[in-house]
mmCIF file of C-alpha atoms in Angstrom:
data_model
loop_
_atom_site.group_PDB
_atom_site.id
_atom_site.type_symbol
_atom_site.label_atom_id
_atom_site.label_comp_id
_atom_site.label_asym_id
_atom_site.label_seq_id
_atom_site.Cartn_x
_atom_site.Cartn_y
_atom_site.Cartn_z
ATOM 1 C CA GLU F 1 -63.321 -19.717 10.335
ATOM 2 C CA ALA F 2 -64.406 -16.498 12.886
ATOM 3 C CA GLY F 3 -66.715 -13.984 11.325
ATOM 4 C CA VAL F 4 -66.432 -10.311 11.192
ATOM 5 C CA ALA F 5 -66.364 -8.730 14.426
ATOM 6 C CA GLN F 6 -67.495 -4.902 15.205
ATOM 7 C CA SER F 7 -67.611 -3.232 18.521
ATOM 8 C CA PRO F 8 -68.934 -1.875 20.243
ATOM 9 C CA ARG F 9 -72.112 -3.510 19.589
ATOM 10 C CA TYR F 10 -74.402 -0.663 21.133
ATOM 11 C CA LYS F 11 -73.517 3.382 21.305
ATOM 12 C CA ILE F 12 -75.695 6.229 22.563
ATOM 13 C CA ILE F 13 -74.598 9.525 22.485
ATOM 14 C CA GLU F 14 -75.792 13.613 22.607
ATOM 15 C CA LYS F 15 -76.123 15.070 18.972
ATOM 16 C CA ARG F 16 -72.245 16.934 18.487
ATOM 17 C CA GLN F 17 -70.223 14.290 20.215
ATOM 18 C CA SER F 18 -67.494 11.923 17.905
ATOM 19 C CA VAL F 19 -67.912 7.902 17.869
ATOM 20 C CA ALA F 20 -65.611 5.292 16.552
ATOM 21 C CA PHE F 21 -66.261 2.300 15.450
ATOM 22 C CA TRP F 22 -64.277 -0.334 15.249
ATOM 23 C CA CYS F 23 -64.467 -3.313 12.320
ATOM 24 C CA ASN F 24 -62.204 -6.572 11.876
ATOM 25 C CA PRO F 25 -62.234 -8.647 8.728
ATOM 26 C CA ILE F 26 -62.313 -12.510 7.712
ATOM 27 C CA SER F 27 -58.793 -13.885 8.237
ATOM 28 C CA GLY F 28 -57.612 -12.752 4.236
ATOM 29 C CA HIS F 29 -60.123 -11.382 3.211
ATOM 30 C CA ALA F 30 -59.136 -8.007 1.320
ATOM 31 C CA THR F 31 -62.135 -5.890 0.658
ATOM 32 C CA LEU F 32 -63.574 -4.366 3.591
ATOM 33 C CA TYR F 33 -67.316 -2.162 3.260
ATOM 34 C CA TRP F 34 -69.308 -0.018 5.336
ATOM 35 C CA TYR F 35 -72.815 -0.217 5.183
ATOM 36 C CA GLN F 36 -75.015 2.020 7.275
ATOM 37 C CA GLN F 37 -78.435 0.947 7.867
ATOM 38 C CA ILE F 38 -81.491 3.248 8.775
ATOM 39 C CA LEU F 39 -84.162 2.002 10.560
ATOM 40 C CA GLY F 40 -86.938 0.283 8.005
ATOM 41 C CA GLN F 41 -84.200 0.978 5.112
ATOM 42 C CA GLY F 42 -81.509 -1.735 3.212
ATOM 43 C CA PRO F 43 -77.859 -1.034 3.784
ATOM 44 C CA LYS F 44 -76.623 1.757 2.194
ATOM 45 C CA LEU F 45 -72.784 1.663 1.062
ATOM 46 C CA LEU F 46 -70.724 4.685 3.157
ATOM 47 C CA ILE F 47 -66.881 3.254 2.123
ATOM 48 C CA GLN F 48 -65.232 0.340 0.482
ATOM 49 C CA PHE F 49 -61.614 -0.366 0.891
ATOM 50 C CA GLN F 50 -59.433 -3.035 -0.799
ATOM 51 C CA ASN F 51 -56.725 -3.354 0.977
ATOM 52 C CA ASN F 52 -55.432 0.127 2.388
ATOM 53 C CA GLY F 53 -56.807 1.820 -0.870
ATOM 54 C CA VAL F 54 -60.388 3.747 -0.801
ATOM 55 C CA VAL F 55 -62.287 1.636 -3.730
ATOM 56 C CA ASP F 56 -65.495 3.817 -3.465
ATOM 57 C CA ASP F 57 -66.209 6.784 -0.497
ATOM 58 C CA SER F 58 -68.868 8.661 -2.730
ATOM 59 C CA GLN F 59 -71.507 8.475 -0.421
ATOM 60 C CA LEU F 60 -69.566 9.245 2.696
ATOM 61 C CA PRO F 61 -70.657 12.523 4.643
ATOM 62 C CA LYS F 62 -66.822 13.324 3.959
ATOM 63 C CA ASP F 63 -67.341 16.314 6.131
ATOM 64 C CA ARG F 64 -68.042 14.491 8.987
ATOM 65 C CA PHE F 65 -67.323 11.112 8.442
ATOM 66 C CA SER F 66 -63.994 9.804 8.700
ATOM 67 C CA ALA F 67 -62.576 6.396 7.810
ATOM 68 C CA GLU F 68 -59.241 3.948 7.899
ATOM 69 C CA ARG F 69 -58.021 0.610 7.182
ATOM 70 C CA LEU F 70 -54.004 0.292 8.469
ATOM 71 C CA LYS F 71 -52.074 -1.672 7.235
ATOM 72 C CA GLY F 72 -54.926 -3.463 5.346
ATOM 73 C CA VAL F 73 -56.697 -5.319 7.721
ATOM 74 C CA ASP F 74 -58.830 -3.598 10.958
ATOM 75 C CA SER F 75 -60.726 -0.338 9.698
ATOM 76 C CA THR F 76 -62.074 2.345 12.364
ATOM 77 C CA LEU F 77 -65.028 4.195 10.977
ATOM 78 C CA LYS F 78 -65.383 7.661 12.844
ATOM 79 C CA ILE F 79 -68.242 10.281 13.086
ATOM 80 C CA GLN F 80 -67.296 13.952 14.350
ATOM 81 C CA PRO F 81 -69.815 15.867 15.072
ATOM 82 C CA ALA F 82 -72.987 13.530 14.960
ATOM 83 C CA LYS F 83 -76.093 14.635 13.929
ATOM 84 C CA LEU F 84 -79.623 12.813 15.177
ATOM 85 C CA GLU F 85 -79.644 11.516 11.470
ATOM 86 C CA ASP F 86 -76.729 9.070 11.672
ATOM 87 C CA SER F 87 -78.856 7.268 14.206
ATOM 88 C CA ALA F 88 -78.959 4.028 12.423
ATOM 89 C CA VAL F 89 -77.029 0.653 12.598
ATOM 90 C CA TYR F 90 -73.384 0.688 10.769
ATOM 91 C CA LEU F 91 -72.859 -2.484 8.929
ATOM 92 C CA CYS F 92 -68.981 -3.747 8.360
ATOM 93 C CA ALA F 93 -68.553 -6.333 5.850
ATOM 94 C CA SER F 94 -65.881 -8.073 3.987
ATOM 95 C CA SER F 95 -64.878 -10.160 0.964
ATOM 96 C CA LEU F 96 -61.667 -12.471 -0.196
ATOM 97 C CA PHE F 97 -61.395 -9.941 -3.833
ATOM 98 C CA SER F 98 -63.634 -7.698 -5.389
ATOM 99 C CA ARG F 99 -62.697 -8.913 -8.616
ATOM 100 C CA THR F 100 -63.706 -12.318 -8.314
ATOM 101 C CA LYS F 101 -67.407 -10.651 -7.227
ATOM 102 C CA GLU F 102 -67.018 -13.003 -3.818
ATOM 103 C CA THR F 103 -70.139 -13.301 -1.341
ATOM 104 C CA GLN F 104 -69.713 -10.390 1.008
ATOM 105 C CA TYR F 105 -69.987 -11.302 4.805
ATOM 106 C CA PHE F 106 -71.160 -9.275 7.902
ATOM 107 C CA GLY F 107 -70.330 -8.713 10.883
ATOM 108 C CA PRO F 108 -72.925 -8.028 13.805
ATOM 109 C CA GLY F 109 -73.318 -4.418 13.233
ATOM 110 C CA THR F 110 -73.280 -1.528 15.778
ATOM 111 C CA ARG F 111 -76.600 0.231 16.519
ATOM 112 C CA LEU F 112 -75.402 3.783 17.189
ATOM 113 C CA LEU F 113 -78.417 6.260 18.741
ATOM 114 C CA VAL F 114 -77.551 10.444 18.928
ATOM 115 C CA LEU F 115 -79.702 12.330 21.528
ATOM 116 C CA ALA O 1 -77.909 4.376 -10.799
ATOM 117 C CA GLN O 2 -79.553 1.264 -9.894
ATOM 118 C CA THR O 3 -82.043 0.679 -7.741
ATOM 119 C CA VAL O 4 -83.878 -2.510 -6.016
ATOM 120 C CA THR O 5 -87.961 -2.152 -5.274
ATOM 121 C CA GLN O 6 -89.232 -4.345 -2.670
ATOM 122 C CA SER O 7 -93.241 -3.669 -3.003
ATOM 123 C CA GLN O 8 -94.201 -5.744 0.270
ATOM 124 C CA PRO O 9 -93.239 -4.634 3.165
ATOM 125 C CA GLU O 10 -94.455 -7.942 5.165
ATOM 126 C CA MET O 11 -95.668 -11.030 4.400
ATOM 127 C CA SER O 12 -96.710 -13.736 6.435
ATOM 128 C CA VAL O 13 -96.553 -17.569 5.900
ATOM 129 C CA GLN O 14 -97.973 -20.772 7.945
ATOM 130 C CA GLU O 15 -94.816 -22.977 8.985
ATOM 131 C CA ALA O 16 -94.358 -25.952 6.407
ATOM 132 C CA GLU O 17 -96.218 -23.380 3.772
ATOM 133 C CA THR O 18 -94.716 -21.403 0.689
ATOM 134 C CA VAL O 19 -94.056 -17.664 0.539
ATOM 135 C CA THR O 20 -92.788 -15.485 -2.327
ATOM 136 C CA LEU O 21 -91.044 -12.294 -2.246
ATOM 137 C CA SER O 22 -90.977 -9.910 -4.862
ATOM 138 C CA CYS O 23 -88.190 -7.810 -6.220
ATOM 139 C CA THR O 24 -87.789 -5.550 -8.843
ATOM 140 C CA TYR O 25 -85.180 -3.446 -10.237
ATOM 141 C CA ASP O 26 -83.818 -0.912 -12.730
ATOM 142 C CA THR O 27 -80.761 -1.067 -14.040
ATOM 143 C CA SER O 28 -78.418 -0.417 -18.158
ATOM 144 C CA GLU O 29 -76.178 -3.073 -17.239
ATOM 145 C CA SER O 30 -76.369 -5.970 -18.997
ATOM 146 C CA ASN O 31 -74.064 -8.066 -16.931
ATOM 147 C CA TYR O 32 -75.093 -8.146 -13.221
ATOM 148 C CA TYR O 33 -75.086 -10.199 -10.273
ATOM 149 C CA LEU O 34 -78.673 -10.872 -8.123
ATOM 150 C CA PHE O 35 -78.564 -11.400 -4.183
ATOM 151 C CA TRP O 36 -80.985 -12.126 -1.562
ATOM 152 C CA TYR O 37 -79.645 -11.596 2.119
ATOM 153 C CA LYS O 38 -81.748 -13.039 4.903
ATOM 154 C CA GLN O 39 -81.076 -10.290 8.462
ATOM 155 C CA PRO O 40 -82.708 -12.298 11.607
ATOM 156 C CA PRO O 41 -83.228 -10.717 14.537
ATOM 157 C CA SER O 42 -80.102 -10.373 15.707
ATOM 158 C CA ARG O 43 -79.012 -8.535 12.294
ATOM 159 C CA GLN O 44 -76.609 -10.499 11.006
ATOM 160 C CA MET O 45 -76.555 -10.608 7.803
ATOM 161 C CA ILE O 46 -76.714 -14.008 5.685
ATOM 162 C CA LEU O 47 -75.979 -14.597 2.215
ATOM 163 C CA VAL O 48 -79.483 -16.775 1.102
ATOM 164 C CA ILE O 49 -78.653 -16.814 -2.624
ATOM 165 C CA ARG O 50 -77.200 -15.335 -5.410
ATOM 166 C CA GLN O 51 -77.948 -15.407 -8.973
ATOM 167 C CA GLU O 52 -75.434 -14.417 -12.053
ATOM 168 C CA ALA O 53 -76.980 -12.171 -14.831
ATOM 169 C CA TYR O 54 -75.402 -14.384 -17.534
ATOM 170 C CA LYS O 55 -76.838 -17.439 -16.337
ATOM 171 C CA GLN O 56 -80.607 -18.368 -17.751
ATOM 172 C CA GLN O 57 -81.010 -21.224 -15.085
ATOM 173 C CA ASN O 58 -82.334 -19.780 -12.203
ATOM 174 C CA ALA O 59 -80.470 -20.402 -9.111
ATOM 175 C CA THR O 60 -81.430 -22.698 -6.031
ATOM 176 C CA GLU O 61 -80.316 -23.579 -2.925
ATOM 177 C CA ASN O 62 -82.156 -25.585 -0.626
ATOM 178 C CA ARG O 63 -85.573 -24.712 0.459
ATOM 179 C CA PHE O 64 -84.787 -21.454 -1.329
ATOM 180 C CA SER O 65 -85.307 -20.675 -5.252
ATOM 181 C CA VAL O 66 -85.510 -17.427 -7.343
ATOM 182 C CA ASN O 67 -87.367 -16.651 -10.391
ATOM 183 C CA PHE O 68 -85.077 -14.544 -12.326
ATOM 184 C CA GLN O 69 -86.847 -13.144 -15.372
ATOM 185 C CA LYS O 70 -84.207 -10.476 -16.748
ATOM 186 C CA ALA O 71 -86.543 -8.330 -19.796
ATOM 187 C CA ALA O 72 -89.027 -7.931 -17.134
ATOM 188 C CA LYS O 73 -85.810 -7.066 -14.442
ATOM 189 C CA SER O 74 -87.641 -9.328 -11.839
ATOM 190 C CA PHE O 75 -85.928 -11.020 -9.530
ATOM 191 C CA SER O 76 -88.484 -12.941 -7.072
ATOM 192 C CA LEU O 77 -87.387 -15.337 -4.043
ATOM 193 C CA LYS O 78 -89.691 -18.272 -2.906
ATOM 194 C CA ILE O 79 -89.323 -20.237 0.092
ATOM 195 C CA SER O 80 -90.662 -23.783 0.760
ATOM 196 C CA ASP O 81 -91.545 -25.760 3.681
ATOM 197 C CA SER O 82 -91.216 -22.736 5.599
ATOM 198 C CA GLN O 83 -89.411 -23.007 8.893
ATOM 199 C CA LEU O 84 -89.414 -20.928 12.200
ATOM 200 C CA GLY O 85 -86.043 -19.975 11.215
ATOM 201 C CA ASP O 86 -87.009 -18.336 8.446
ATOM 202 C CA THR O 87 -88.590 -15.072 10.293
ATOM 203 C CA ALA O 88 -86.041 -12.141 9.369
ATOM 204 C CA MET O 89 -86.191 -9.133 6.996
ATOM 205 C CA TYR O 90 -85.419 -10.386 3.479
ATOM 206 C CA PHE O 91 -83.194 -7.720 1.249
ATOM 207 C CA CYS O 92 -83.355 -8.044 -2.071
ATOM 208 C CA ALA O 93 -79.660 -6.945 -3.309
ATOM 209 C CA PHE O 94 -77.525 -6.020 -6.958
ATOM 210 C CA MET O 95 -74.092 -5.878 -7.963
ATOM 211 C CA LYS O 96 -72.937 -4.717 -11.218
ATOM 212 C CA HIS O 97 -70.312 -6.683 -13.215
ATOM 213 C CA ARG O 98 -67.079 -4.284 -13.237
ATOM 214 C CA ALA O 99 -63.531 -4.734 -12.897
ATOM 215 C CA ALA O 100 -63.167 -2.865 -9.725
ATOM 216 C CA GLY O 101 -65.320 -2.183 -6.645
ATOM 217 C CA ASN O 102 -68.316 -4.638 -5.850
ATOM 218 C CA LYS O 103 -70.691 -2.075 -3.898
ATOM 219 C CA LEU O 104 -74.293 -3.819 -2.988
ATOM 220 C CA THR O 105 -77.723 -1.649 -3.757
ATOM 221 C CA PHE O 106 -79.949 -2.817 -1.332
ATOM 222 C CA GLY O 107 -83.904 -2.997 -1.571
ATOM 223 C CA GLY O 108 -85.999 -1.792 1.361
ATOM 224 C CA GLY O 109 -86.678 -5.131 2.829
ATOM 225 C CA THR O 110 -89.584 -7.499 3.230
ATOM 226 C CA ARG O 111 -90.048 -8.750 6.826
ATOM 227 C CA VAL O 112 -91.309 -12.432 6.538
ATOM 228 C CA LEU O 113 -93.230 -13.968 10.011
ATOM 229 C CA VAL O 114 -93.659 -17.692 9.910
ATOM 230 C CA LYS O 115 -96.241 -18.808 12.324
ATOM 231 C CA PRO O 116 -96.423 -21.881 14.164
#
């Protein structure tokens, strides 16, 4: 079974530029999560999708971050414009269905450096 | 809001020895789930072990076991017979038991170094 795929693996941008990350969850997983992991800290949830609907985006900085999950499969997370403090690893995770508390499976992450 | 605290930033252990990682959490919930995740240097987060708060029996997975103390809000991880491949960051995480939305709240992590 293929795992959660993410691209790109690394990205370096200047502040005020835009960047987008892509995630392909495990086939059949209805729930998709985006986490931000700042160096030296644990991951923090940015947004959770159930199919193509948003379940929780309370910690997403909506003035600069946006995310979508068209057709309930792949997802894209965008930052526009980026700030220095956005430097982090962005982790995508997926699970079968939220109500059953299934295990979340994580992708390898995208490491973003904002200069 | 829930908080998860891991008080040990880094621990080292000799190969084949045992190491115990501490985790405490704060919540007003009575039903919840607790997890330990491992993040090796390649950065892919992997589930190590999971505990349901309503279960009194401590979870075990091969060389990994937990000591769950609900009243004390403590959830420690014991790694027995440590192997070089156990070198990684270990994160304790909390999840509420609710109908929809199962956000993981993570602690700050403990770096484990297994020495040959």
